[in-house]
Structures are given as C-alpha cells and as structure tokens.
Tab-separated table of C-alpha atoms in Angstrom:
chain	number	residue	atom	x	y	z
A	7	UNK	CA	49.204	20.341	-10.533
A	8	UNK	CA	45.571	19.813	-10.968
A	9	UNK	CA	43.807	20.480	-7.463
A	10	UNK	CA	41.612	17.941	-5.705
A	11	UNK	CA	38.050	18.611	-6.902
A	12	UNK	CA	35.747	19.051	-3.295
A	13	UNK	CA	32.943	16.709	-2.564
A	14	UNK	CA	30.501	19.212	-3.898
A	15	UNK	CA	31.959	19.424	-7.187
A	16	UNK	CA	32.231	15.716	-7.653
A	17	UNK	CA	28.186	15.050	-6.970
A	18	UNK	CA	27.192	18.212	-9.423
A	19	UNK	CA	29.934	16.921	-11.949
A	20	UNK	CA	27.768	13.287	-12.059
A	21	UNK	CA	24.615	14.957	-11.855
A	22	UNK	CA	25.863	16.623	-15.057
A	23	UNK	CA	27.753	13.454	-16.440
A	24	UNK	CA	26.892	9.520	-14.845
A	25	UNK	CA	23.110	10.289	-13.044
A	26	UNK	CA	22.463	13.058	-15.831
A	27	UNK	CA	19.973	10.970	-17.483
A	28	UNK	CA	18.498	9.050	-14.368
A	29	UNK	CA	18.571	12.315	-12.082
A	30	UNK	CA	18.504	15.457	-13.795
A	31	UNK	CA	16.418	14.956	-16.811
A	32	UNK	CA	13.724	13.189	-14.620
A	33	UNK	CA	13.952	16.280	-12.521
A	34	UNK	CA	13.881	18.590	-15.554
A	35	UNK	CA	10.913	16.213	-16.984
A	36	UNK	CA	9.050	17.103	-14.103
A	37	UNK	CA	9.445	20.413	-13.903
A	38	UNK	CA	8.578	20.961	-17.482
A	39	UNK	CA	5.847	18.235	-17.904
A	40	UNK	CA	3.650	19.497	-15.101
A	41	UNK	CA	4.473	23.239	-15.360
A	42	UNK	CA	6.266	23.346	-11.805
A	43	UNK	CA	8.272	26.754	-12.136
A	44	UNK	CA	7.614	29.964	-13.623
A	45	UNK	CA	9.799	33.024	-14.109
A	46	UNK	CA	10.496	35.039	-11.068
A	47	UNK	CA	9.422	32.468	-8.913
A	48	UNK	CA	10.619	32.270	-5.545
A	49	UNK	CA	10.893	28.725	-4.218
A	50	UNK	CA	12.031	27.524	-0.630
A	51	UNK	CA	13.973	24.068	-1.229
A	52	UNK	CA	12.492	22.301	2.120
A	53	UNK	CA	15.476	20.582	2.982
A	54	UNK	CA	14.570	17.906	5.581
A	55	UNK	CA	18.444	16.742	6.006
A	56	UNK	CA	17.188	13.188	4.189
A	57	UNK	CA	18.398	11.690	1.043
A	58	UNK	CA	15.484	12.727	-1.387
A	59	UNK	CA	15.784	16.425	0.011
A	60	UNK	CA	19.248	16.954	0.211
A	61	UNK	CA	19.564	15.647	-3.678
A	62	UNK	CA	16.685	17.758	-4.445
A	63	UNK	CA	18.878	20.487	-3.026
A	64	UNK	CA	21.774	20.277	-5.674
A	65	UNK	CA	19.544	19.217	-8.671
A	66	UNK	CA	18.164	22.717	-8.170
A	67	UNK	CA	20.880	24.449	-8.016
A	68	UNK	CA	22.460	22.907	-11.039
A	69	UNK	CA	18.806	23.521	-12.976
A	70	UNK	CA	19.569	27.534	-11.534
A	71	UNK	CA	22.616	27.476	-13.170
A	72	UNK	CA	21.192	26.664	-16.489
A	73	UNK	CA	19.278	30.134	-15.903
A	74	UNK	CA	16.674	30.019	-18.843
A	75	UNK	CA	15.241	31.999	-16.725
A	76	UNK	CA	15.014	33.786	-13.792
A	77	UNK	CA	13.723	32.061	-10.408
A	78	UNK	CA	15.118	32.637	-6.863
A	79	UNK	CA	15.855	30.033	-4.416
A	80	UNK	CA	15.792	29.563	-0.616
A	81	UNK	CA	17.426	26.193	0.777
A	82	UNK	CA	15.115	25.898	3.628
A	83	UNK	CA	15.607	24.034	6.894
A	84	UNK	CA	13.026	23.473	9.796
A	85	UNK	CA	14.353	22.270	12.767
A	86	UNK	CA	11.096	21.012	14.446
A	87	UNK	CA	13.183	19.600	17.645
A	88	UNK	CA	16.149	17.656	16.086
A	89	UNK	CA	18.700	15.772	18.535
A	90	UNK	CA	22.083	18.246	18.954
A	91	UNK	CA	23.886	15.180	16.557
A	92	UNK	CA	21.061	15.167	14.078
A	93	UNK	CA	21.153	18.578	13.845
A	94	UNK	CA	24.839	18.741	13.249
A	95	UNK	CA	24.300	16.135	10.468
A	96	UNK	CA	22.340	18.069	9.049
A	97	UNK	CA	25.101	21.375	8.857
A	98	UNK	CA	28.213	19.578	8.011
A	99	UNK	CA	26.110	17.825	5.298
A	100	UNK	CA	24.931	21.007	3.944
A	101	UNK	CA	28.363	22.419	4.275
A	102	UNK	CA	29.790	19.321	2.729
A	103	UNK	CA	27.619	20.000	-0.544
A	104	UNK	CA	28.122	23.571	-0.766
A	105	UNK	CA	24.207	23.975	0.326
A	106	UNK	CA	23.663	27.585	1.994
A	107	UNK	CA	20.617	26.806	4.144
A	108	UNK	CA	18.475	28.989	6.068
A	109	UNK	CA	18.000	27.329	9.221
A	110	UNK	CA	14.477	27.772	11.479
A	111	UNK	CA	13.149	26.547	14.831
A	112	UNK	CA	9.758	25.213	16.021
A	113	UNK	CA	8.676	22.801	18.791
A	114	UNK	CA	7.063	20.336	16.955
A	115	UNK	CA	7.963	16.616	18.158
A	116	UNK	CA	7.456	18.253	21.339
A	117	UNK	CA	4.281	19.148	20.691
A	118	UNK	CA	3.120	15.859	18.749
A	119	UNK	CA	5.265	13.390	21.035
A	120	UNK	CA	2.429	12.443	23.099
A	121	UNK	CA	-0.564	11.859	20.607
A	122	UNK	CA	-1.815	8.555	20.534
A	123	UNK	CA	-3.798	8.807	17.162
A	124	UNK	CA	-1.925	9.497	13.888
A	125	UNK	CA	1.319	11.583	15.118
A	126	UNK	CA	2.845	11.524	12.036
A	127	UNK	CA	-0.397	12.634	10.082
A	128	UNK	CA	-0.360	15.564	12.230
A	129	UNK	CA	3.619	16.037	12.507
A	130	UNK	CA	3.566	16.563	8.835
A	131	UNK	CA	0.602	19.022	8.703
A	132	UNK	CA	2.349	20.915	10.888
A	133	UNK	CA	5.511	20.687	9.737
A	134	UNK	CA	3.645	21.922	6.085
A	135	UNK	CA	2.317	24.580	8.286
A	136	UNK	CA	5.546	25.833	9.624
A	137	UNK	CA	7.093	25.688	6.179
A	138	UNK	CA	4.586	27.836	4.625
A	139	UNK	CA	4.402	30.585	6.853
A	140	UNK	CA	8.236	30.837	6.907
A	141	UNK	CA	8.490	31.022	3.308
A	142	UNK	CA	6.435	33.628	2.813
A	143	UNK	CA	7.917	35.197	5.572
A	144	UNK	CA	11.260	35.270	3.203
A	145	UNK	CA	9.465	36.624	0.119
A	146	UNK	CA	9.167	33.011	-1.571
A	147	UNK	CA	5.619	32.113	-3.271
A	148	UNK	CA	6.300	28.323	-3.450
A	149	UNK	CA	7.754	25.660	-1.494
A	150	UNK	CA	9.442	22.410	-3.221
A	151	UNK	CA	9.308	18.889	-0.882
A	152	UNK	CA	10.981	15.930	-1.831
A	153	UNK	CA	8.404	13.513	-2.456
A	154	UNK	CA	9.791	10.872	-4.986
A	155	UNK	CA	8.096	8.554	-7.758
A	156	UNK	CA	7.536	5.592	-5.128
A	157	UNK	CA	6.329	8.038	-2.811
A	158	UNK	CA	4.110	8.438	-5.548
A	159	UNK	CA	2.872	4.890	-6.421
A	160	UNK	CA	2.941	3.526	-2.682
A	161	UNK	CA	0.055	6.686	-1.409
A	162	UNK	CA	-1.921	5.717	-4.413
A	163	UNK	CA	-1.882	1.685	-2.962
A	164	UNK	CA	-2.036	3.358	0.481
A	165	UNK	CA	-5.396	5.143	-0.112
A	166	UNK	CA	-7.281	2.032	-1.984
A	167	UNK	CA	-5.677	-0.656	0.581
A	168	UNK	CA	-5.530	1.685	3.779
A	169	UNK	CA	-8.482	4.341	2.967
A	170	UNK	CA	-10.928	2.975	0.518
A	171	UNK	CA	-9.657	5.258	-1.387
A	172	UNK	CA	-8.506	6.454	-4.873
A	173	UNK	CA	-6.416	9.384	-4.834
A	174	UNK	CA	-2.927	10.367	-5.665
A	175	UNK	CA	0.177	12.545	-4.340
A	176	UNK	CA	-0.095	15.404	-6.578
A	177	UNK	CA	3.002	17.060	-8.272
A	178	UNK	CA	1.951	20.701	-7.501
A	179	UNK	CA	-0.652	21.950	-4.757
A	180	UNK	CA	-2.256	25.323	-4.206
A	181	UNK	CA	-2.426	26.372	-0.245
A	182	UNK	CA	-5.589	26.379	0.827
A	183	UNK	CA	-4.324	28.285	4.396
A	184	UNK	CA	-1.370	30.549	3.069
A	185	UNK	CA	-3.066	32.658	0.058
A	186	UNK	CA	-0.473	32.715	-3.240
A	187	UNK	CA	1.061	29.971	-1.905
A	188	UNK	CA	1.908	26.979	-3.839
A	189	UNK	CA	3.615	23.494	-3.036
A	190	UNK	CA	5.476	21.666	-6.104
A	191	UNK	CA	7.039	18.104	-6.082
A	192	UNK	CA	9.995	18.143	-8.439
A	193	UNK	CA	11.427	14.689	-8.028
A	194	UNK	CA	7.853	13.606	-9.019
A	195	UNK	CA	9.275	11.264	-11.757
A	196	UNK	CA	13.046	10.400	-10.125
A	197	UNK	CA	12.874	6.997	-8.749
A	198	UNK	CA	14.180	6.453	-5.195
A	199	UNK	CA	16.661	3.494	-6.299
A	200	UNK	CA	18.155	5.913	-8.491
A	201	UNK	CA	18.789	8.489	-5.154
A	202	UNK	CA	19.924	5.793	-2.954
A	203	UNK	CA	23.004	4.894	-6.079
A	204	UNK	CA	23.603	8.016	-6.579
A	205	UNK	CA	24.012	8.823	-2.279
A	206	UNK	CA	25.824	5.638	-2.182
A	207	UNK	CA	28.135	6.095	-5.240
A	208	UNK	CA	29.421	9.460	-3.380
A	209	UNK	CA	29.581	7.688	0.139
A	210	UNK	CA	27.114	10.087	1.111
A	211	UNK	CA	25.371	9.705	5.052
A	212	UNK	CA	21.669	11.792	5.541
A	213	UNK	CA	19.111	11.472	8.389
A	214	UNK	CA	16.983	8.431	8.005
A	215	UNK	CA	14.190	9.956	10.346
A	216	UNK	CA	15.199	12.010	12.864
A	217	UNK	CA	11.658	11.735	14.680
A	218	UNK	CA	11.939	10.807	18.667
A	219	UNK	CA	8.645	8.468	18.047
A	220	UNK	CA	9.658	7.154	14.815
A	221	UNK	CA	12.861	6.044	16.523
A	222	UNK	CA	11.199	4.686	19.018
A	223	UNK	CA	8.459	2.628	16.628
A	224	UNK	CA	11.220	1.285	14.623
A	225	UNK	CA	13.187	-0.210	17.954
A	226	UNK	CA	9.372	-1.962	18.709
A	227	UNK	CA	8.812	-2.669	15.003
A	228	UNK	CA	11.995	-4.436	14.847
A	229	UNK	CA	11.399	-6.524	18.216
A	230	UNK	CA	7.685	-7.257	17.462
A	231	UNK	CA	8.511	-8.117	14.054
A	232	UNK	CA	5.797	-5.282	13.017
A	233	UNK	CA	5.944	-2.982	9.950
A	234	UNK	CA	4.011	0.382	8.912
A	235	UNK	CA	1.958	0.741	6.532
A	236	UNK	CA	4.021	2.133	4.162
A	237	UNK	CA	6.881	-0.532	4.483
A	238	UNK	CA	4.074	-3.673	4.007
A	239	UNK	CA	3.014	-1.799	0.369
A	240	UNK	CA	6.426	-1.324	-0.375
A	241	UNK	CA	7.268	-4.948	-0.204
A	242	UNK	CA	3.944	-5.316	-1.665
A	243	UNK	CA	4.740	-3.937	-4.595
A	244	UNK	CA	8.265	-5.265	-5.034
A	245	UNK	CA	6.865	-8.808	-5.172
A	246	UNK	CA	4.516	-8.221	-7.163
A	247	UNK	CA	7.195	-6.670	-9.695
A	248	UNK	CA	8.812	-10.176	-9.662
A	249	UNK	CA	5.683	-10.856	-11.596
A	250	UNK	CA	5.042	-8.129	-13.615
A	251	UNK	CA	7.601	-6.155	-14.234
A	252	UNK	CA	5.357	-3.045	-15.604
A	253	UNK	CA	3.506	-2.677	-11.776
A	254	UNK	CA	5.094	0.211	-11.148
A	255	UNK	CA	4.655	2.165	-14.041
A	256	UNK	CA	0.630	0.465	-14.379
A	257	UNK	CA	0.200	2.200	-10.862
A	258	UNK	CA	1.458	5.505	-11.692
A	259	UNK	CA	-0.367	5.663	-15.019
A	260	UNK	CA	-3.448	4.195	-13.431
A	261	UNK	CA	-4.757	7.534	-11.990
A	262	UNK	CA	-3.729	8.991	-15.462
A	263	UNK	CA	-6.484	7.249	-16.886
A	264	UNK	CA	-9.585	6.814	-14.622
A	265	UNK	CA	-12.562	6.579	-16.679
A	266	UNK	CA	-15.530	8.058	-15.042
A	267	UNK	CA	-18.064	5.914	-17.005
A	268	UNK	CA	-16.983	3.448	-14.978
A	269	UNK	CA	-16.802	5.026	-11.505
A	270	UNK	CA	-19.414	4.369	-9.402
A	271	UNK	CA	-19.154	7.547	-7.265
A	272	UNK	CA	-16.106	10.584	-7.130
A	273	UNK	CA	-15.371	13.665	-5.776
A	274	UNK	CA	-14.983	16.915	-7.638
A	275	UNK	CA	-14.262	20.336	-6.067
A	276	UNK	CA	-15.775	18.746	-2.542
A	277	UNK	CA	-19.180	17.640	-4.003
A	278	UNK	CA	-20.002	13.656	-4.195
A	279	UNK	CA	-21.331	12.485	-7.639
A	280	UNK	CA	-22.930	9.281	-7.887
A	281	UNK	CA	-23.103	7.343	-11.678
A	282	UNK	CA	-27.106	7.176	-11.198
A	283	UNK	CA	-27.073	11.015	-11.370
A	284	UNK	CA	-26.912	10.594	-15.029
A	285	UNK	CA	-27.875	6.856	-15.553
C-alpha cells in the first residue's frame, strides 16, 4: 500500500503543482528579475516563525533542489525573547515542515520593552543587527527576510502619508554596518493573499507577532477601537481597489517610473538636489 505522504511533502508537492504559478514562479521571478542570488552564495533564510517566513523557508528549499547552481543555505532563527509556547510553535512548526533551523538567542524585547518612542523601529534595527552578525558568524554573505509585495506597496503609502516621503522597500540591500554583507527580499513579487491560501489550504498555524508590546497594543487597539499605521493604509488601499482595481499594481510601478523632470527636490547617494540647480 501506498504510504501516507507527511505534511511536508504535501505543501512542497503544491508548491510544485496548485500554488506553482502564484508561489514559486513569483518567487523565482524575483530572484531572477532583480538578480537576488549568485553562485556560491551563502544565504541565512531569517525565519521569524510567521507565515511569509516560514513559506519563504520551503520555497527555498524547493528552488535548492532545482540546483542550477550552487548556493548554500542556513534556515535561521533569532529568538529575541519569545514566550516558552511561542517558542515551541515555532520548533514543532519547523519540524512539521521538514525545516532544519539554526536556532539563536538575544535579549531584545527586553531591551526595547520600555521605550516610549518608536519600539518597533528600533526592535527591527536590532533584530537586523543581530541577524547580520550571526550570519556571518556561520560563513553566510547574505541574509533573505520575508518582506512580501503588500509589504511593498503599503511602505511606499507609508512614507508619502506618514513621512513626507517617497521611497520604497527595496528588493536587495547592501549592509552599510556588516562589510560583504547583503540583505535580499525574495517574496518581493508574491502577494500576501496568495500566502495566507496557501497556509490555510494546508491548515497551517504560525506566530502572528510574538512581540510582548505588540500584544499588548493590539489588546488596547482593539478596546480603543485604534489601528496602526500600517493597518489604516491597508484598508486604505483595499477600498480604494473597490474603485480601481489596478491600485495596487499603479503603486508598485509608481516608483518604477519617477520622472525627475518633474521632482521638485530628491536624494541621491545622501546629497539633496533641488530642480532650480539646473532650471
């Protein structure tokens, strides 16, 4: 008789077959559109015990079994002061899906529990931080986060509505702290709807946040009736997709094509330019 295939081998059989075009070739897109991986690279997966990093996880590791050429990978896991449970999650998840992940401590939501101004800003520098330092530690040059295509589109709407601002997430970073280091974005073009069916289609359970303070601002949000930032542009945009139903796509292709002619001041490289330079 024909065995019972494991959980494992069910997702990477429908990232091959059912989310193959959705998933994978997004992924694969990525990857080859914006030059993300080159041979003999070393990459640390961050894996954050989330959705978007835990699918991350197995898209790479079907892409490595493909082996076009050869790259090295590190599942990575930060444990910046998880509770016991989340932490267990985390394992059985990773065990569940076959993930071998190399598992490091740091006092982090201690250390950013108590700061009044931006915590999460400076959670997630740190957290960067951390990541870097530990991946070079293991021999890897890059680490890969799993920052999505909304991710994308909602920091661009962030910056102009939030920051008076226009910039964008970019798919691949150089450090500017941890010399040969590089950070790369792979699910760049893999929309989060597309994650959450494919997590629900395998009755799949990851970490929402496991953050002490964002647990704790989500209890007040929901009694004050408050929501981040990030939440009120995500609704933002999802009305105004009701309209248009090309908003999403105008957004992401909108820093594509900025036309500097009619710009009245940038950045470039740190220096300010103002159009009256050359008017």
């Amino acid at each position: 008789m024909e065995r019972e295939k494991t959980k494992a081998e069910l997702v990477e059989e429908s990232i091959r077959k059912r989310f193959h075009k959705e998933l994978f070739s997004k992924f694969a897109k990525a990857i080859n559109d914006y030059d993300l991986i080159q041979k003999n690279d070393r990459i640390a997966v961050c894996i954050s015990g989330g959705k978007d990093s835990m699918v991350m996880a197995k898209l790479f590791q079907e892409l490595k079994r493909h082996n076009k050429f050869p790259f090295e990978l590190t599942f990575l896991v930060m444990d910046p002061g998880y509770h016991p449970a989340n932490r267990l999650k985390l394992e059985s998840n990773a065990a569940l899906l076959q993930v071998p992940i190399t598992v490091f401590e740091s006092e982090i939501f201690d250390a950013v529990y108590d700061v009044k101004k931006s915590p999460c800003y400076l959670c997630a520098r740190m957290r960067r931080g951390h990541l870097y330092s530990k991946a070079r530690e293991l021999g890897c040059n890059k680490i890969a986060l799993g920052h999505h295509y909304d991710d994308v589109i909602e920091t661009i709407l962030m910056g102009m509505l939030y920051g008076g601002q226009i910039q964008t997430m970019m798919p691949k970073l150089h450090s500017t702290n941890f010399q040969g280091m590089e950070l790369i974005r792979p699910l760049y073009l893999v929309r989060e709807e597309t994650i959450k069916r494919f997590r629900d289609y395998h009755e799949l359970e990851f970490l929402q946040c496991a953050c002490r303070f964002t647990e704790e601002c989500a209890a007040n949000a929901q009694n004050n009736q408050e929501l981040s930032k990030r939440i009120l542009v995500k609704n933002l945009i999802a009305q105004m997709k009701k309209e248009n139903p090309f908003v999403e796509s105008n957004i992401f292709k909108s820093v594509e094509n900025v036309n500097l002619d009619t710009v009245v001041a940038y950045k470039a490289r740190g220096t300010r330019h103002h159009f009256l330079e050359e008017y």
